[in-house]
mmCIF file of C-alpha atoms in Angstrom:
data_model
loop_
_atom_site.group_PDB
_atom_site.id
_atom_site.type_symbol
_atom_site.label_atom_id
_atom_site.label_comp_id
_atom_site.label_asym_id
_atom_site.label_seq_id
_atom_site.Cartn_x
_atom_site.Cartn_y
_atom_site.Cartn_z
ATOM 1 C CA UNK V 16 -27.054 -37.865 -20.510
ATOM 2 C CA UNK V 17 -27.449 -33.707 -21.188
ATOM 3 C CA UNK V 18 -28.302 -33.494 -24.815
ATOM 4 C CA UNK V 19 -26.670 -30.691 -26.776
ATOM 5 C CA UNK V 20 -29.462 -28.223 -26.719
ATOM 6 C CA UNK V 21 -29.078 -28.175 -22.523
ATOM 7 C CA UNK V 22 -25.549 -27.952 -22.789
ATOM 8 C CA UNK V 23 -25.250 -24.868 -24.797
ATOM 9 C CA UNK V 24 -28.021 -23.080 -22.537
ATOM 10 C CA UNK V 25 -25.963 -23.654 -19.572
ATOM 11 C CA UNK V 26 -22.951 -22.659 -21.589
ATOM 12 C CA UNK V 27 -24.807 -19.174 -22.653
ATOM 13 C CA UNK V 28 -26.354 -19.165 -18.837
ATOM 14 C CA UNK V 29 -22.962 -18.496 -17.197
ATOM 15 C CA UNK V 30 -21.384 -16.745 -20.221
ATOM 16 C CA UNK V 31 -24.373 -14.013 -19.428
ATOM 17 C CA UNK V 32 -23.746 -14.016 -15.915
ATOM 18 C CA UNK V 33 -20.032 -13.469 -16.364
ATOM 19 C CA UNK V 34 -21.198 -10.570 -18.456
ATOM 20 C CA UNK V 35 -23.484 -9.255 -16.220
ATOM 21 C CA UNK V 36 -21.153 -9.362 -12.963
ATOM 22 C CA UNK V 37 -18.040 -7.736 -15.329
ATOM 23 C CA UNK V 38 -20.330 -5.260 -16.147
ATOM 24 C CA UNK V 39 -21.398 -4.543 -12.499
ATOM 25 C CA UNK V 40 -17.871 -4.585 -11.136
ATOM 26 C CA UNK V 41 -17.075 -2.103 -14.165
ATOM 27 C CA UNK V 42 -19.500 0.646 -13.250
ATOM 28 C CA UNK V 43 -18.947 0.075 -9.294
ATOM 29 C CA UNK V 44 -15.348 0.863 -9.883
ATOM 30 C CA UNK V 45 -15.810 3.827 -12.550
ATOM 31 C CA UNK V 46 -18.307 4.903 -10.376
ATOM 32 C CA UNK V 47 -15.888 5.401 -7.508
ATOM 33 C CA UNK V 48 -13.292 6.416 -9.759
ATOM 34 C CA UNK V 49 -15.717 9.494 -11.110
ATOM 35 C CA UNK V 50 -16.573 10.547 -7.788
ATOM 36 C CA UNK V 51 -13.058 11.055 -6.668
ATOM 37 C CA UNK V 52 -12.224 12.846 -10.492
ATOM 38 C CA UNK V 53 -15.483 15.210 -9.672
ATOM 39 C CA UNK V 54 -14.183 16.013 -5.941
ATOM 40 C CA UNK V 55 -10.669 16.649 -7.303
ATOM 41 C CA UNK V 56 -11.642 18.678 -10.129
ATOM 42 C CA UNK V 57 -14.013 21.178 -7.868
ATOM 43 C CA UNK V 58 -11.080 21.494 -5.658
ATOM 44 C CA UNK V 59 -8.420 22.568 -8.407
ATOM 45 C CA UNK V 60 -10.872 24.861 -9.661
ATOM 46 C CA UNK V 61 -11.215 26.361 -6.830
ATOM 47 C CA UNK V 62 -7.712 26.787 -5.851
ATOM 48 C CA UNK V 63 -7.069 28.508 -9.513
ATOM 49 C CA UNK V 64 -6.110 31.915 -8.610
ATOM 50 C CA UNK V 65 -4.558 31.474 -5.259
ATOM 51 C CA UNK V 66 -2.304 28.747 -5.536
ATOM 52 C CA UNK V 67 0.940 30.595 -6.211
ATOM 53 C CA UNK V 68 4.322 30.896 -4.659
ATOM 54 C CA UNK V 69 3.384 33.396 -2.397
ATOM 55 C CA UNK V 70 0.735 30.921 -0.953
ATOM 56 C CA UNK V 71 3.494 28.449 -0.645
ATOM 57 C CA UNK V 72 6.224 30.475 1.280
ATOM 58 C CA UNK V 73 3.778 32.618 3.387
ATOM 59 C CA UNK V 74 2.522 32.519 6.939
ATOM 60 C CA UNK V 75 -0.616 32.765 7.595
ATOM 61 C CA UNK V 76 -2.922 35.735 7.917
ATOM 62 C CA UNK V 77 -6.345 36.807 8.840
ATOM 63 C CA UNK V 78 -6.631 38.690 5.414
ATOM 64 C CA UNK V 79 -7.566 36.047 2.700
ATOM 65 C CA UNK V 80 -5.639 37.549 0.052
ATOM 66 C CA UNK V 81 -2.149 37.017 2.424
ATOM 67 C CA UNK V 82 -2.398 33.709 3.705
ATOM 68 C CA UNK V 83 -0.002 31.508 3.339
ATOM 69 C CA UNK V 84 0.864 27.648 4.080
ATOM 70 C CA UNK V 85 4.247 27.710 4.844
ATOM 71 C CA UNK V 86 3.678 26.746 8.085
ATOM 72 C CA UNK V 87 1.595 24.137 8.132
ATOM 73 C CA UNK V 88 3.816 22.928 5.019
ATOM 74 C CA UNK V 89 7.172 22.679 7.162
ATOM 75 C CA UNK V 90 5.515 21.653 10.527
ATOM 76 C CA UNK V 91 4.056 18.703 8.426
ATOM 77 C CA UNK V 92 7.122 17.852 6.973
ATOM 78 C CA UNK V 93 8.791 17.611 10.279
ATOM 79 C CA UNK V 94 6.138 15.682 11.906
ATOM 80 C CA UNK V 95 6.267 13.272 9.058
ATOM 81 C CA UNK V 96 10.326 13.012 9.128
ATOM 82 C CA UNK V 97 10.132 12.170 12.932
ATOM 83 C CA UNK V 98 6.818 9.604 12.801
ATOM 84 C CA UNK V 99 7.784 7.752 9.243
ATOM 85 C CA UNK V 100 11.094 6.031 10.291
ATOM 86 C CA UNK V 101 10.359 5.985 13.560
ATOM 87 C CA UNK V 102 7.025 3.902 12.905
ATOM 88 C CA UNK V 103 8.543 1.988 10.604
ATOM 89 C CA UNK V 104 11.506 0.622 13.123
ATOM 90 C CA UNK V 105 9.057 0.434 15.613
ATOM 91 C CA UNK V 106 6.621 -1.875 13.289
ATOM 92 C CA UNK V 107 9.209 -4.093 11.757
ATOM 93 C CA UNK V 108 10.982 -5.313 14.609
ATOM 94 C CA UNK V 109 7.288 -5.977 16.007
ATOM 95 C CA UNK V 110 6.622 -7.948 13.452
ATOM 96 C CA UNK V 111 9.325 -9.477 13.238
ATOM 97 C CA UNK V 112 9.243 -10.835 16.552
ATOM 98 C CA UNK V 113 5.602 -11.565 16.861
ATOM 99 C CA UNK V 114 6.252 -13.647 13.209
ATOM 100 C CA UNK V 115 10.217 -15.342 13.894
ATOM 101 C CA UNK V 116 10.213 -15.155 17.803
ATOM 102 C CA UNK V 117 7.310 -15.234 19.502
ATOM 103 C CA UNK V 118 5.786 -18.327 20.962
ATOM 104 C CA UNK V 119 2.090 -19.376 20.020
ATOM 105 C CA UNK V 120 1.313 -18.757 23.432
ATOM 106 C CA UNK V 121 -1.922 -16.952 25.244
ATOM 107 C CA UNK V 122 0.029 -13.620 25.784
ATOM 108 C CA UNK V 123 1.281 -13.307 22.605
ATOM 109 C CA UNK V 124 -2.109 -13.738 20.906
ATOM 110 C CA UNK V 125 -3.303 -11.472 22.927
ATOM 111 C CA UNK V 126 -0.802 -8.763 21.939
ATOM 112 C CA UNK V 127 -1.660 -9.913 18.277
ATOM 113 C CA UNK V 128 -5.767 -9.581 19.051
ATOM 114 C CA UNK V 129 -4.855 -6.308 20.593
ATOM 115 C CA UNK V 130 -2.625 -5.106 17.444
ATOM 116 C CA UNK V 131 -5.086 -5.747 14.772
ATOM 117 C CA UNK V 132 -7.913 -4.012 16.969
ATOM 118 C CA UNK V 133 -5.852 -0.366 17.711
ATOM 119 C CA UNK V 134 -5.641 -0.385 13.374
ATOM 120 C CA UNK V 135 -9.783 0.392 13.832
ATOM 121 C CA UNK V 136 -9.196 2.930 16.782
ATOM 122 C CA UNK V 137 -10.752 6.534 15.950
ATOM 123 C CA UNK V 138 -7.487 9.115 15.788
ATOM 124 C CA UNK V 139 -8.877 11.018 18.731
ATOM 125 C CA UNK V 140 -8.337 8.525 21.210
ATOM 126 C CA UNK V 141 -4.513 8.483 19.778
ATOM 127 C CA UNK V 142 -4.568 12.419 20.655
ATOM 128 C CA UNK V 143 -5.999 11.859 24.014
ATOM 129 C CA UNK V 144 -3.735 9.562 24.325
ATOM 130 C CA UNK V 145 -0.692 11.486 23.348
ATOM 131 C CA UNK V 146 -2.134 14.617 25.641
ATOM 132 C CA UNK V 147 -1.926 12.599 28.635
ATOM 133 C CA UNK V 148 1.800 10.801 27.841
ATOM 134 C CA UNK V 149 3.562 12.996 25.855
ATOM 135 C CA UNK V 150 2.436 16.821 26.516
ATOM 136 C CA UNK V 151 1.651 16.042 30.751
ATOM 137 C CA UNK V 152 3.393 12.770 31.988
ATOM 138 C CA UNK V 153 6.590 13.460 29.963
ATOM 139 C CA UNK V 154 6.504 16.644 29.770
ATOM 140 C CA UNK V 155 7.103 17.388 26.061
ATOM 141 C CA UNK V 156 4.636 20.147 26.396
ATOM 142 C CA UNK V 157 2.497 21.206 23.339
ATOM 143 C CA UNK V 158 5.909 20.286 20.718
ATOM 144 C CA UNK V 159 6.474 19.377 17.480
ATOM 145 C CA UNK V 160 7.586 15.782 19.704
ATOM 146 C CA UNK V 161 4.749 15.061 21.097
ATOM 147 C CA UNK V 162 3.115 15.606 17.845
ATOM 148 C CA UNK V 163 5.580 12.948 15.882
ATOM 149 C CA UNK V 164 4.965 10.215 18.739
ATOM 150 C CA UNK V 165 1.806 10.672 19.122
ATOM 151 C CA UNK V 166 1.417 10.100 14.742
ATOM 152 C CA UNK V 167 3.833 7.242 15.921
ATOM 153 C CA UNK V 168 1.247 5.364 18.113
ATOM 154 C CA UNK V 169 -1.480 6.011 15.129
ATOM 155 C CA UNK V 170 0.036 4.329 12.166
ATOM 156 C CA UNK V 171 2.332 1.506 14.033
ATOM 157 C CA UNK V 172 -0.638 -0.944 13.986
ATOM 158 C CA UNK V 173 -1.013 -0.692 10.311
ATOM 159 C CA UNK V 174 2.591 -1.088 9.783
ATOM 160 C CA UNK V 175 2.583 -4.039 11.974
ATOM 161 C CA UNK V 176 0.001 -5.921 10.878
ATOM 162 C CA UNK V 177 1.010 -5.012 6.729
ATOM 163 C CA UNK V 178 4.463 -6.140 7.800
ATOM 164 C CA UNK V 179 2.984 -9.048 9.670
ATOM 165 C CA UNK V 180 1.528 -10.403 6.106
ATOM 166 C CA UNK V 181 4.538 -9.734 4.312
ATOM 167 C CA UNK V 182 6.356 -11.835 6.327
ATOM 168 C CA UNK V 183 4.485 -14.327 6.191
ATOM 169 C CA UNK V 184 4.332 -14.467 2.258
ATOM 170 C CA UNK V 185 8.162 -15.610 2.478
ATOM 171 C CA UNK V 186 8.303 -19.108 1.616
ATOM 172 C CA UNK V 187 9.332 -21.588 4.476
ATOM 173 C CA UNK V 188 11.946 -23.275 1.910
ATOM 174 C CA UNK V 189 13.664 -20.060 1.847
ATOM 175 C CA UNK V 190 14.446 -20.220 5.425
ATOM 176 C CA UNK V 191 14.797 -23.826 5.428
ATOM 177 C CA UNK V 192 17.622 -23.496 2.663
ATOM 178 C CA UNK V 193 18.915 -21.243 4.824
ATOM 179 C CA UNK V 194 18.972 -23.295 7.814
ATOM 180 C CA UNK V 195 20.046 -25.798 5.987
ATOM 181 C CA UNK V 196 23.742 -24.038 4.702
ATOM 182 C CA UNK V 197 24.301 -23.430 8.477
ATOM 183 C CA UNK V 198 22.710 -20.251 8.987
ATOM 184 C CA UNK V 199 20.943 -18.843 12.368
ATOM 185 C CA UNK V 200 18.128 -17.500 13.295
ATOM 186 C CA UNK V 201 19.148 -14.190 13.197
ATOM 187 C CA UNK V 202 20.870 -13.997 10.466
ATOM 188 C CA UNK V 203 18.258 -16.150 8.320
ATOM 189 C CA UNK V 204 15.550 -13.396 9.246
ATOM 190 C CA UNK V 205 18.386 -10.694 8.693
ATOM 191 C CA UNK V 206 19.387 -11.820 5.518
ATOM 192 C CA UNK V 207 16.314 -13.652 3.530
ATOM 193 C CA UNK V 208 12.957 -12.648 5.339
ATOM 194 C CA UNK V 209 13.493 -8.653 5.720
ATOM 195 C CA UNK V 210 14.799 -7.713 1.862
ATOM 196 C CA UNK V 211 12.104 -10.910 0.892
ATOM 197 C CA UNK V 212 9.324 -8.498 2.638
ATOM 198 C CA UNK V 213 10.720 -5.520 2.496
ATOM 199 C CA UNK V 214 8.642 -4.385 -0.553
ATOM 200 C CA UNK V 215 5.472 -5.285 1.471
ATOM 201 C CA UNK V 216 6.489 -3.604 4.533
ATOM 202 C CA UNK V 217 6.989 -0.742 2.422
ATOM 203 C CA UNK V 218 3.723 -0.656 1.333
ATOM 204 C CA UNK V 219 2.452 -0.748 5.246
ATOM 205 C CA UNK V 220 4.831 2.717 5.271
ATOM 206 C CA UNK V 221 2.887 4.241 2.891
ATOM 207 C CA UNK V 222 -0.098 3.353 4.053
ATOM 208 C CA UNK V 223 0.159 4.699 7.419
ATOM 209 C CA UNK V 224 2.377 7.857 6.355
ATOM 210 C CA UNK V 225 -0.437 8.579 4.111
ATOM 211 C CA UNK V 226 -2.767 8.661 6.987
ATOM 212 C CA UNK V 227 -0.479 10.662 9.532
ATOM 213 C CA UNK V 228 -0.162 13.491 6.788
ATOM 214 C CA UNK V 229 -4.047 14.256 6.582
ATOM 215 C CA UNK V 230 -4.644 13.479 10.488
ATOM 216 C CA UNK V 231 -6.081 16.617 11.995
ATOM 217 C CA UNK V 232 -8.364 15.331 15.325
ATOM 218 C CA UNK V 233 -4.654 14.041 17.226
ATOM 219 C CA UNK V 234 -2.611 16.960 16.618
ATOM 220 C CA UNK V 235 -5.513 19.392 17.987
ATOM 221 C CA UNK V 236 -6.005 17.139 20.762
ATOM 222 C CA UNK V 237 -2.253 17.749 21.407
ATOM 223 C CA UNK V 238 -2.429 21.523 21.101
ATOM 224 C CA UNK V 239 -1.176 22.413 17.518
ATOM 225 C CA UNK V 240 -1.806 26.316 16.999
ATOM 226 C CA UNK V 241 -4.110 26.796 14.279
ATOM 227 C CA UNK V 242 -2.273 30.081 13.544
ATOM 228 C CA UNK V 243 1.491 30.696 14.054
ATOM 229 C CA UNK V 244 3.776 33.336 12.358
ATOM 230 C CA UNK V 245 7.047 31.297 12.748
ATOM 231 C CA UNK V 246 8.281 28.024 11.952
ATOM 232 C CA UNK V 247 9.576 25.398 14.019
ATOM 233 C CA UNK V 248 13.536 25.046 15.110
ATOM 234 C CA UNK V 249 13.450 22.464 16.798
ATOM 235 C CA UNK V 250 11.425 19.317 17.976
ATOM 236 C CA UNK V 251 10.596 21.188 21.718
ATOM 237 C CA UNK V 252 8.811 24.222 19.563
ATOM 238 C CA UNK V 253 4.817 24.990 18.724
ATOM 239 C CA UNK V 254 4.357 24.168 15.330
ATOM 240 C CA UNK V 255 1.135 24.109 13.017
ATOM 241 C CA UNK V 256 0.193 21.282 10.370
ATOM 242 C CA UNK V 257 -1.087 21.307 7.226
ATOM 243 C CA UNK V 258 -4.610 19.864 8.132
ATOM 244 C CA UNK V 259 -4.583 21.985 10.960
ATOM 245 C CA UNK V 260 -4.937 25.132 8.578
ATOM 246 C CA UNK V 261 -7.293 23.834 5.961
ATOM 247 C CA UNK V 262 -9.660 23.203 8.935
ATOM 248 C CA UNK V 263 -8.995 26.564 10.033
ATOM 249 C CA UNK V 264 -9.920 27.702 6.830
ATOM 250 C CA UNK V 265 -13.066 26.225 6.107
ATOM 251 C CA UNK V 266 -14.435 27.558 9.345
ATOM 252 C CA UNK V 267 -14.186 31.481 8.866
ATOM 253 C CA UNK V 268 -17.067 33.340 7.762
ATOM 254 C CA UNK V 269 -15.675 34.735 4.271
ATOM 255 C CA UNK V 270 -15.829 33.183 1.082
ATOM 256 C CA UNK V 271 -12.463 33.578 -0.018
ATOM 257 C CA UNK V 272 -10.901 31.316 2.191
ATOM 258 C CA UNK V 273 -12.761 28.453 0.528
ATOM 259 C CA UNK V 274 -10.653 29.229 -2.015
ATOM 260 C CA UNK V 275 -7.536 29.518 0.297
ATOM 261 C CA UNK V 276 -8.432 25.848 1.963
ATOM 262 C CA UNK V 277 -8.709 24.690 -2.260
ATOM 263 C CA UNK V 278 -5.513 25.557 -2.337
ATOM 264 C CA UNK V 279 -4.197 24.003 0.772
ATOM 265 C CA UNK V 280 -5.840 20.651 -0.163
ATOM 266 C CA UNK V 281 -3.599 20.804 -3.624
ATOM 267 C CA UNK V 282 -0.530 21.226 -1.888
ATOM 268 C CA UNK V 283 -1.114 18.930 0.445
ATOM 269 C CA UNK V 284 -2.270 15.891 -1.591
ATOM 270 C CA UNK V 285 0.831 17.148 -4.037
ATOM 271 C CA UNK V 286 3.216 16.140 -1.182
ATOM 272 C CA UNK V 287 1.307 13.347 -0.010
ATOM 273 C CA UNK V 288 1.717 12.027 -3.543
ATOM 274 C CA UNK V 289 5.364 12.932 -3.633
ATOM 275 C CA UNK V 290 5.877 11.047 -0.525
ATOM 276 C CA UNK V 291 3.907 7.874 -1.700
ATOM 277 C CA UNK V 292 5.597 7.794 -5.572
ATOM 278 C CA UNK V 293 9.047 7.985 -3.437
ATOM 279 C CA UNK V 294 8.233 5.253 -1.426
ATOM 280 C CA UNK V 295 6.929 3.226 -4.180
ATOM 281 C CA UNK V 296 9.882 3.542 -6.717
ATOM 282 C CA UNK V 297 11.626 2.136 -3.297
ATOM 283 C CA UNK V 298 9.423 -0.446 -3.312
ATOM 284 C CA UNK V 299 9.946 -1.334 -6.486
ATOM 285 C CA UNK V 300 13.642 -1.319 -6.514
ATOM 286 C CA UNK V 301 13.716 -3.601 -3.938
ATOM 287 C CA UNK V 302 11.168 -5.973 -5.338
ATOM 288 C CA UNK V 303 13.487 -6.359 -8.557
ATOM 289 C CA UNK V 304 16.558 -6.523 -6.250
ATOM 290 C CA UNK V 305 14.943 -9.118 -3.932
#
């Protein structure tokens, strides 16, 4: 029998070692948290002084004191407004049909293998990739297009596989009710498992949206300018991307456009933040519809 005296040490053992792993999860996390802060607060300082309007709704120049992101800013908007919905079509009827449809048999697990293994793939093989399909084989040449597609190939695998788990979070009785009041198939996945998942798969959206915004490697691959004076009018025309022009930045000799690329990374994570709070007050409406 464990006397009281043994007792209480184990009790004040694992109360100490709940202590001590709190506190170590604590710091790891403010520790990662301060880092970021630090990074974003150099950058904003930086950018104080040349983040203005003119910045925003100028092209750019080789003078430092005239550049201007606009762009980068509309040729990112465009490639994002093709890629988003067109990934996210793409990657939910995948999904869905690897989840509802398919068969558990060799082929399809090895479309499933190969699925979760593109999510790891560097970008630059995505922009090779793109180069030889999009710009040569179909001929989209050097376009805003080929640009959106190739984005397209980079973020459907996490869409997939983030719509993949929400789908699978939607309980079986759900679709067994279903069955059961003399639903399909199709309409049991139409109506119950999408708007059940939907909030997850939009998650997967912002995910990979978030990803295609600050991709620079595929879109050089592809041939974005790095300097253009005019913006895109349609999806057959050059264009230029946000990332694009920070990098751009960051590489010529003068101090000032350190400053200039400060600014560009504000305005960029400000849309990329715009983007992702849209998506999640979406998210969030559908969770309390659903």
């Amino acid at each position: 029998m464990i006397s009281r005296e043994a007792l209480e040490l184990r009790v004040k053992r694992r109360k100490l070692k709940n202590r001590i792993f709190h506190s170590v999860f604590f710091l790891s996390a403010f520790f990662g948290i301060a880092v970021l802060f630090v990074l974003l607060y150099d950058v904003v300082q930086m950018s104080m002084g040349w983040l203005n309007w003119n910045f925003i709704s100028s092209f750019d120049s080789r003078k430092y004191e005239e550049a201007g992101m606009l762009a980068g800013i509309v040729g990112s908007l465009y490639l994002i407004g093709i890629a988003a919905p067109l990934s996210f079509i793409l990657g939910v009827a995948t999904a869905i049909y690897l989840e509802e449809y398919a068969k558990p048999n060799r082929l399809n697990w090895i479309i499933q293998a190969n699925i979760s293994n593109l999510a790891g793939i560097p970008s630059i093989v995505y922009g090779l990739l793109g180069l030889a399909i999009f710009v040569r084989y179909l001929g989209f040449d050097r376009s805003v297009l080929s640009g959106a597609l190739t984005l397209t190939l980079l973020i459907l695998p996490v869409i997939i596989v983030a719509s993949q788990e929400a789908i699978k979070a939607v309980p079986n009785s759900l679709r067994s009710a279903s069955f059961a009041l003399g639903a399909g198939k199709w309409t049991t996945v139409f109506r119950i498992v999408i708007p059940s998942s939907l909030p997850g798969m939009l998650t997967g959206s912002i995910l990979g949206v978030s990803r295609a915004l600050g991709e620079t490697a595929p879109i050089i691959i592809i041939g974005a300018v790095a300097y253009t004076a005019k913006l895109p009018t349609s999806i057959f025309d050059s264009f230029t991307a946000m990332p694009i022009q920070i990098y751009n930045w960051t590489g010529l000799p003068k101090e000032e456009f350190r400053h200039v690329a400060s600014a560009g990374i504000v305005v960029l994570m400000f849309i990329l933040l715009s983007i992702n709070a849209l998506a999640i007050i979406m998210r969030n409406k559908y969770s309390k519809k659903f």
